[in-house]
Amino acid sequence: MEKQREIWVDNVKVIACILVVLGHFFQSMTQANVLPANDLYQWFNQTIYYFHVPLFFICSGYLYQKLSVVNDVHSWGRNVLKKLLVLGIPYFTFSLATWVLKTLFSSSVNSEIGGLGDTLLLHPTSPYWYLYALFFLFLITPTFRNRSMAMIGLIIALAFKALGIFGGGYGVQVISYILSNEIWFVIGMCLSVLEFKRHLLKRSLITPIATGVIFLLLSVWVYMIGIDHGVISFLLGLLACFSVVTLMAKIYENRGQSAAFGTLAKCTMPIFLMHTLFAAPLRTVLFKLGIQNAVIHVILGIAISFIGPMIAAVIMKKSKWLEFFLYPGKFIKMK
């Protein structure tokens, strides 16, 4: 469906992917004592979690509503099988690879991991929990037939979010994922139903830029006074997501894709799936070589987090059976 691609969606996913990679990278650097866990790191780490993964869910919900019709048992079953394929194969493949890596090199990695069955089925590891959670959102969410149905869906999603904030996940991981993230998925669907670009893009760039500045100022204030509450996090996430989505949609309303974003957009999935598989071994090798210099670790670590998966994707593309583990839907078509 290349002709139906929207540049702003690709670019929002690029921004989210970059933040996910940087978040995981700097977490690993502080856990390995390469970098100090100072206020700048703490603020950055706290702030990106307000919105980087929600951006992924918004994009997924938008495309789901725009490109799919799931409103009866037959279409629901077909969609579940499709998502089990396109999400399940990369999820199990790279979760298994991460589990093996952390199990074999448990003394060199920064986070422990549970048993294989527990990791794959009950408590997915980062970053693959996103694919796990996304599958269950597809499982429970039909597409909207009209605006009234979209509003009902939004109200239900808000109720889920409230339950997640005030009631937790009741000890079940998948329920926690659904309660926390259904709202972002449904917001994306509502953006499609309400044709948000027709309304929001009439305004200038000042609105999303000002919203972004307000978000940053509030995030600093929240960090400094030590507020840690789900409602505040959700409201800040709304501000940030509005700013990023509207800014990208406005900038690329009447222009082609930029070279940098275009290159990264083609590799978002490989980078998301494989960045930790390259960064962690490189850090181990540098330690084995006696290299402790933080500047070297940061430069090489960030570079390999992006370049490694991009090179791997090029290699995998040359062999269909390898590329299948990245994009199974490309090879198995479901009518």
CSV table of C-alpha atoms in Angstrom, one decimal:
chain,number,residue,atom,x,y,z
A,1,MET,CA,0.0,0.0,0.0
A,2,GLU,CA,2.9,2.3,-0.8
A,3,LYS,CA,0.6,4.8,-2.5
A,4,GLN,CA,-1.4,5.2,0.7
A,5,ARG,CA,1.6,6.0,2.9
A,6,GLU,CA,1.5,9.3,4.7
A,7,ILE,CA,4.8,11.1,5.3
A,8,TRP,CA,3.8,12.5,8.7
A,9,VAL,CA,3.1,9.0,10.0
A,10,ASP,CA,6.5,7.7,8.9
A,11,ASN,CA,8.2,10.7,10.4
A,12,VAL,CA,6.4,10.5,13.7
A,13,LYS,CA,7.5,6.8,13.9
A,14,VAL,CA,11.1,7.9,13.1
A,15,ILE,CA,11.0,10.4,16.0
A,16,ALA,CA,9.6,7.8,18.4
A,17,CYS,CA,12.1,5.2,17.3
A,18,ILE,CA,15.1,7.6,17.8
A,19,LEU,CA,13.8,8.3,21.3
A,20,VAL,CA,13.3,4.6,22.1
A,21,VAL,CA,16.9,3.9,21.0
A,22,LEU,CA,18.4,6.8,22.9
A,23,GLY,CA,16.4,5.9,26.0
A,24,HIS,CA,17.5,2.3,26.0
A,25,PHE,CA,21.1,3.3,25.2
A,26,PHE,CA,21.5,5.8,28.0
A,27,GLN,CA,19.8,3.5,30.5
A,28,SER,CA,22.4,0.9,29.7
A,29,MET,CA,25.2,3.4,30.0
A,30,THR,CA,24.2,4.5,33.4
A,31,GLN,CA,23.5,0.9,34.6
A,32,ALA,CA,27.0,0.0,33.4
A,33,ASN,CA,28.4,3.0,35.2
A,34,VAL,CA,29.8,4.5,32.0
A,35,LEU,CA,27.7,7.6,32.5
A,36,PRO,CA,26.5,9.2,35.7
A,37,ALA,CA,22.8,9.0,36.5
A,38,ASN,CA,22.6,12.8,37.0
A,39,ASP,CA,19.6,15.1,36.8
A,40,LEU,CA,19.9,15.6,33.1
A,41,TYR,CA,19.7,11.9,32.5
A,42,GLN,CA,16.9,11.4,35.0
A,43,TRP,CA,14.8,14.2,33.5
A,44,PHE,CA,15.4,13.0,29.9
A,45,ASN,CA,14.6,9.4,30.8
A,46,GLN,CA,11.4,10.4,32.6
A,47,THR,CA,10.3,12.8,29.9
A,48,ILE,CA,10.6,10.6,26.9
A,49,TYR,CA,8.5,7.9,28.5
A,50,TYR,CA,5.6,10.3,28.6
A,51,PHE,CA,5.2,10.1,24.8
A,52,HIS,CA,7.7,8.1,22.7
A,53,VAL,CA,5.9,4.7,22.9
A,54,PRO,CA,2.4,6.4,22.8
A,55,LEU,CA,3.4,7.9,19.5
A,56,PHE,CA,3.9,4.4,18.1
A,57,PHE,CA,0.4,3.4,19.3
A,58,ILE,CA,-1.1,6.6,17.8
A,59,CYS,CA,0.4,5.8,14.4
A,60,SER,CA,-0.7,2.2,14.6
A,61,GLY,CA,-4.3,3.2,15.5
A,62,TYR,CA,-4.4,5.8,12.8
A,63,LEU,CA,-3.3,3.3,10.1
A,64,TYR,CA,-5.5,0.6,11.4
A,65,GLN,CA,-8.6,2.8,11.1
A,66,LYS,CA,-7.5,4.2,7.8
A,67,LEU,CA,-6.6,1.0,6.0
A,68,SER,CA,-8.8,-1.7,7.7
A,69,VAL,CA,-12.4,-2.6,8.1
A,70,VAL,CA,-12.9,-4.8,11.2
A,71,ASN,CA,-16.6,-4.8,12.3
A,72,ASP,CA,-17.8,-8.4,12.2
A,73,VAL,CA,-16.7,-11.8,13.3
A,74,HIS,CA,-15.2,-12.8,9.9
A,75,SER,CA,-13.1,-9.6,9.5
A,76,TRP,CA,-12.1,-9.8,13.2
A,77,GLY,CA,-10.8,-13.3,12.8
A,78,ARG,CA,-9.0,-12.5,9.6
A,79,ASN,CA,-7.4,-9.5,11.3
A,80,VAL,CA,-6.3,-11.4,14.3
A,81,LEU,CA,-4.6,-14.0,12.2
A,82,LYS,CA,-2.9,-11.3,10.1
A,83,LYS,CA,-1.6,-9.5,13.2
A,84,LEU,CA,-0.5,-12.8,14.8
A,85,LEU,CA,1.6,-13.3,11.7
A,86,VAL,CA,3.1,-9.8,11.2
A,87,LEU,CA,3.6,-9.0,14.9
A,88,GLY,CA,4.1,-12.5,16.3
A,89,ILE,CA,6.9,-13.7,14.1
A,90,PRO,CA,9.2,-10.7,14.7
A,91,TYR,CA,8.2,-10.6,18.4
A,92,PHE,CA,9.1,-14.3,19.0
A,93,THR,CA,12.2,-14.2,16.8
A,94,PHE,CA,13.8,-11.2,18.4
A,95,SER,CA,12.6,-11.8,21.9
A,96,LEU,CA,14.2,-15.2,21.7
A,97,ALA,CA,17.4,-13.7,20.4
A,98,THR,CA,17.5,-11.2,23.3
A,99,TRP,CA,16.7,-14.0,25.8
A,100,VAL,CA,19.6,-16.1,24.5
A,101,LEU,CA,21.9,-13.1,24.6
A,102,LYS,CA,21.0,-12.1,28.1
A,103,THR,CA,21.1,-15.7,29.3
A,104,LEU,CA,24.5,-16.5,27.8
A,105,PHE,CA,26.1,-13.2,28.8
A,106,SER,CA,24.3,-12.7,32.0
A,107,SER,CA,27.4,-11.4,33.7
A,108,SER,CA,28.0,-8.7,31.0
A,109,VAL,CA,24.5,-7.4,30.5
A,110,ASN,CA,22.7,-4.9,32.7
A,111,SER,CA,19.3,-6.5,33.2
A,112,GLU,CA,18.3,-10.0,34.2
A,113,ILE,CA,15.7,-11.9,32.3
A,114,GLY,CA,13.3,-14.6,33.4
A,115,GLY,CA,12.6,-18.0,31.9
A,116,LEU,CA,11.9,-18.4,28.2
A,117,GLY,CA,8.2,-19.2,28.5
A,118,ASP,CA,7.7,-16.4,31.0
A,119,THR,CA,9.5,-13.9,28.8
A,120,LEU,CA,7.7,-14.9,25.6
A,121,LEU,CA,4.2,-15.4,26.9
A,122,LEU,CA,3.7,-13.4,30.2
A,123,HIS,CA,6.3,-10.8,30.8
A,124,PRO,CA,7.8,-9.6,27.5
A,125,THR,CA,11.2,-7.9,27.6
A,126,SER,CA,11.9,-4.4,26.3
A,127,PRO,CA,11.4,-3.2,23.6
A,128,TYR,CA,9.3,-6.1,22.3
A,129,TRP,CA,6.5,-5.6,24.8
A,130,TYR,CA,5.2,-3.0,22.3
A,131,LEU,CA,4.5,-5.7,19.7
A,132,TYR,CA,3.0,-7.9,22.4
A,133,ALA,CA,0.7,-5.2,23.7
A,134,LEU,CA,-0.2,-4.0,20.2
A,135,PHE,CA,-1.5,-7.5,19.3
A,136,PHE,CA,-3.9,-7.5,22.2
A,137,LEU,CA,-5.1,-4.0,21.2
A,138,PHE,CA,-5.9,-5.3,17.8
A,139,LEU,CA,-7.6,-8.2,19.4
A,140,ILE,CA,-10.1,-6.1,21.4
A,141,THR,CA,-10.6,-3.1,19.2
A,142,PRO,CA,-12.9,-3.0,16.2
A,143,THR,CA,-12.6,-0.2,13.6
A,144,PHE,CA,-15.1,2.7,13.9
A,145,ARG,CA,-17.9,3.0,11.4
A,146,ASN,CA,-18.6,6.7,12.1
A,147,ARG,CA,-17.8,9.6,14.4
A,148,SER,CA,-20.4,8.6,17.0
A,149,MET,CA,-18.8,5.1,17.4
A,150,ALA,CA,-15.3,6.8,17.6
A,151,MET,CA,-16.5,9.0,20.5
A,152,ILE,CA,-17.9,5.9,22.3
A,153,GLY,CA,-14.6,4.2,21.7
A,154,LEU,CA,-12.7,7.2,23.1
A,155,ILE,CA,-14.8,7.3,26.2
A,156,ILE,CA,-14.2,3.5,26.8
A,157,ALA,CA,-10.5,4.0,26.3
A,158,LEU,CA,-10.4,6.9,28.8
A,159,ALA,CA,-12.2,4.6,31.3
A,160,PHE,CA,-9.5,2.0,30.7
A,161,LYS,CA,-6.8,4.6,31.3
A,162,ALA,CA,-8.5,5.6,34.5
A,163,LEU,CA,-8.6,2.0,35.6
A,164,GLY,CA,-5.0,1.6,34.8
A,165,ILE,CA,-4.0,4.7,36.7
A,166,PHE,CA,-6.1,4.1,39.8
A,167,GLY,CA,-6.5,0.4,39.8
A,168,GLY,CA,-3.3,-0.9,38.3
A,169,GLY,CA,-3.3,-4.0,36.1
A,170,TYR,CA,-4.6,-6.3,38.8
A,171,GLY,CA,-1.4,-8.3,38.7
A,172,VAL,CA,-1.7,-9.4,35.0
A,173,GLN,CA,0.8,-7.8,32.6
A,174,VAL,CA,-1.4,-7.9,29.5
A,175,ILE,CA,-4.2,-6.2,31.3
A,176,SER,CA,-1.8,-3.5,32.4
A,177,TYR,CA,-0.7,-3.0,28.8
A,178,ILE,CA,-4.3,-2.8,27.5
A,179,LEU,CA,-5.4,-0.3,30.3
A,180,SER,CA,-2.4,1.9,29.8
A,181,ASN,CA,-2.2,2.0,26.0
A,182,GLU,CA,-5.7,1.5,24.5
A,183,ILE,CA,-6.2,5.3,24.8
A,184,TRP,CA,-3.3,6.1,22.6
A,185,PHE,CA,-4.3,3.5,20.0
A,186,VAL,CA,-7.9,4.9,20.0
A,187,ILE,CA,-6.7,8.5,19.8
A,188,GLY,CA,-4.9,7.5,16.6
A,189,MET,CA,-8.1,5.9,15.2
A,190,CYS,CA,-10.0,9.0,16.1
A,191,LEU,CA,-7.5,11.2,14.2
A,192,SER,CA,-8.4,9.1,11.1
A,193,VAL,CA,-12.1,9.2,11.6
A,194,LEU,CA,-12.2,13.0,12.3
A,195,GLU,CA,-9.8,13.7,9.5
A,196,PHE,CA,-7.7,15.8,11.9
A,197,LYS,CA,-5.5,17.4,9.2
A,198,ARG,CA,-8.5,19.1,7.6
A,199,HIS,CA,-9.0,21.0,10.9
A,200,LEU,CA,-5.7,21.3,12.7
A,201,LEU,CA,-3.5,22.1,9.7
A,202,LYS,CA,-5.4,25.3,9.0
A,203,ARG,CA,-3.4,26.7,11.9
A,204,SER,CA,0.2,27.9,11.8
A,205,LEU,CA,3.2,26.1,13.1
A,206,ILE,CA,3.1,28.3,16.1
A,207,THR,CA,0.5,26.1,17.8
A,208,PRO,CA,2.4,22.8,17.9
A,209,ILE,CA,5.7,24.6,18.6
A,210,ALA,CA,4.2,26.5,21.5
A,211,THR,CA,2.6,23.3,22.8
A,212,GLY,CA,6.0,21.6,22.6
A,213,VAL,CA,7.7,24.4,24.6
A,214,ILE,CA,4.9,24.3,27.2
A,215,PHE,CA,5.4,20.5,27.5
A,216,LEU,CA,9.2,20.8,28.0
A,217,LEU,CA,8.8,23.5,30.6
A,218,LEU,CA,6.2,21.5,32.5
A,219,SER,CA,8.3,18.4,32.3
A,220,VAL,CA,11.2,20.2,33.9
A,221,TRP,CA,8.9,21.6,36.6
A,222,VAL,CA,7.3,18.2,37.3
A,223,TYR,CA,10.8,16.6,37.6
A,224,MET,CA,12.1,19.3,39.9
A,225,ILE,CA,9.2,19.1,42.4
A,226,GLY,CA,9.1,15.3,42.2
A,227,ILE,CA,5.5,14.7,41.0
A,228,ASP,CA,5.0,11.1,39.9
A,229,HIS,CA,1.3,10.4,39.2
A,230,GLY,CA,-0.3,8.7,36.3
A,231,VAL,CA,-2.7,11.6,35.6
A,232,ILE,CA,0.1,14.1,35.3
A,233,SER,CA,2.1,11.7,33.0
A,234,PHE,CA,-1.0,11.2,30.8
A,235,LEU,CA,-1.7,14.9,30.4
A,236,LEU,CA,2.0,15.6,29.6
A,237,GLY,CA,1.9,12.8,27.1
A,238,LEU,CA,-1.1,14.3,25.4
A,239,LEU,CA,0.7,17.7,25.1
A,240,ALA,CA,3.8,16.1,23.6
A,241,CYS,CA,2.0,13.8,21.2
A,242,PHE,CA,-0.2,16.7,20.0
A,243,SER,CA,2.9,18.7,19.4
A,244,VAL,CA,4.9,16.0,17.5
A,245,VAL,CA,2.0,14.7,15.4
A,246,THR,CA,0.7,18.2,14.4
A,247,LEU,CA,4.2,19.5,13.7
A,248,MET,CA,5.1,16.6,11.4
A,249,ALA,CA,1.7,16.7,9.7
A,250,LYS,CA,2.0,20.5,9.2
A,251,ILE,CA,5.6,20.5,8.0
A,252,TYR,CA,5.0,17.8,5.5
A,253,GLU,CA,1.6,18.9,4.4
A,254,ASN,CA,2.7,20.1,0.9
A,255,ARG,CA,6.3,18.9,0.6
A,256,GLY,CA,8.1,15.6,-0.1
A,257,GLN,CA,9.9,13.4,2.3
A,258,SER,CA,13.3,14.6,3.5
A,259,ALA,CA,16.4,12.5,2.8
A,260,ALA,CA,17.3,11.9,6.4
A,261,PHE,CA,13.7,11.0,7.6
A,262,GLY,CA,13.2,9.0,4.4
A,263,THR,CA,16.2,6.8,5.0
A,264,LEU,CA,15.3,6.2,8.7
A,265,ALA,CA,11.6,5.6,7.9
A,266,LYS,CA,12.6,2.7,5.7
A,267,CYS,CA,14.5,1.1,8.6
A,268,THR,CA,12.3,1.9,11.6
A,269,MET,CA,11.3,-1.7,12.1
A,270,PRO,CA,14.8,-3.1,12.0
A,271,ILE,CA,16.2,-0.4,14.2
A,272,PHE,CA,13.4,-0.9,16.7
A,273,LEU,CA,13.9,-4.7,16.8
A,274,MET,CA,17.7,-4.9,16.7
A,275,HIS,CA,19.2,-1.8,18.3
A,276,THR,CA,19.8,-3.6,21.7
A,277,LEU,CA,21.2,-6.6,19.9
A,278,PHE,CA,24.0,-4.5,18.5
A,279,ALA,CA,24.6,-2.0,21.3
A,280,ALA,CA,25.0,-4.5,24.2
A,281,PRO,CA,27.6,-6.8,22.5
A,282,LEU,CA,29.6,-3.7,21.4
A,283,ARG,CA,29.7,-2.4,25.0
A,284,THR,CA,30.9,-5.9,26.2
A,285,VAL,CA,33.6,-5.9,23.6
A,286,LEU,CA,34.8,-2.4,24.6
A,287,PHE,CA,34.9,-3.5,28.2
A,288,LYS,CA,36.9,-6.6,27.3
A,289,LEU,CA,39.4,-4.4,25.4
A,290,GLY,CA,39.8,-2.2,28.5
A,291,ILE,CA,38.1,0.8,26.9
A,292,GLN,CA,36.2,2.7,29.6
A,293,ASN,CA,36.2,6.2,28.0
A,294,ALA,CA,32.6,7.5,28.1
A,295,VAL,CA,32.9,9.5,24.9
A,296,ILE,CA,34.0,6.4,22.9
A,297,HIS,CA,31.2,4.3,24.4
A,298,VAL,CA,28.6,7.0,23.6
A,299,ILE,CA,29.7,7.7,20.0
A,300,LEU,CA,30.3,4.1,19.0
A,301,GLY,CA,27.2,2.8,20.9
A,302,ILE,CA,24.8,5.3,19.4
A,303,ALA,CA,26.3,4.7,15.9
A,304,ILE,CA,26.0,0.9,16.1
A,305,SER,CA,22.4,1.2,17.5
A,306,PHE,CA,21.3,2.7,14.2
A,307,ILE,CA,23.9,1.6,11.6
A,308,GLY,CA,24.0,-2.0,12.7
A,309,PRO,CA,20.3,-2.7,12.2
A,310,MET,CA,20.3,-0.8,8.9
A,311,ILE,CA,23.1,-2.9,7.6
A,312,ALA,CA,21.5,-6.1,8.9
A,313,ALA,CA,18.2,-5.1,7.1
A,314,VAL,CA,20.1,-4.7,3.8
A,315,ILE,CA,21.7,-8.1,4.3
A,316,MET,CA,18.4,-9.7,5.3
A,317,LYS,CA,16.7,-8.2,2.3
A,318,LYS,CA,19.0,-10.2,0.0
A,319,SER,CA,17.6,-13.4,1.4
A,320,LYS,CA,13.8,-13.9,1.5
A,321,TRP,CA,13.9,-16.4,4.4
A,322,LEU,CA,15.9,-13.9,6.5
A,323,GLU,CA,13.7,-10.9,5.6
A,324,PHE,CA,10.7,-13.0,6.5
A,325,PHE,CA,11.5,-12.6,10.2
A,326,LEU,CA,11.3,-8.8,9.8
A,327,TYR,CA,8.4,-8.5,7.4
A,328,PRO,CA,6.4,-11.8,7.3
A,329,GLY,CA,3.4,-10.1,5.9
A,330,LYS,CA,5.4,-9.3,2.8
A,331,PHE,CA,5.7,-13.0,1.9
A,332,ILE,CA,2.4,-14.4,3.3
A,333,LYS,CA,-0.6,-12.6,1.9
A,334,MET,CA,-3.9,-13.1,3.6
A,335,LYS,CA,-7.0,-12.4,1.5
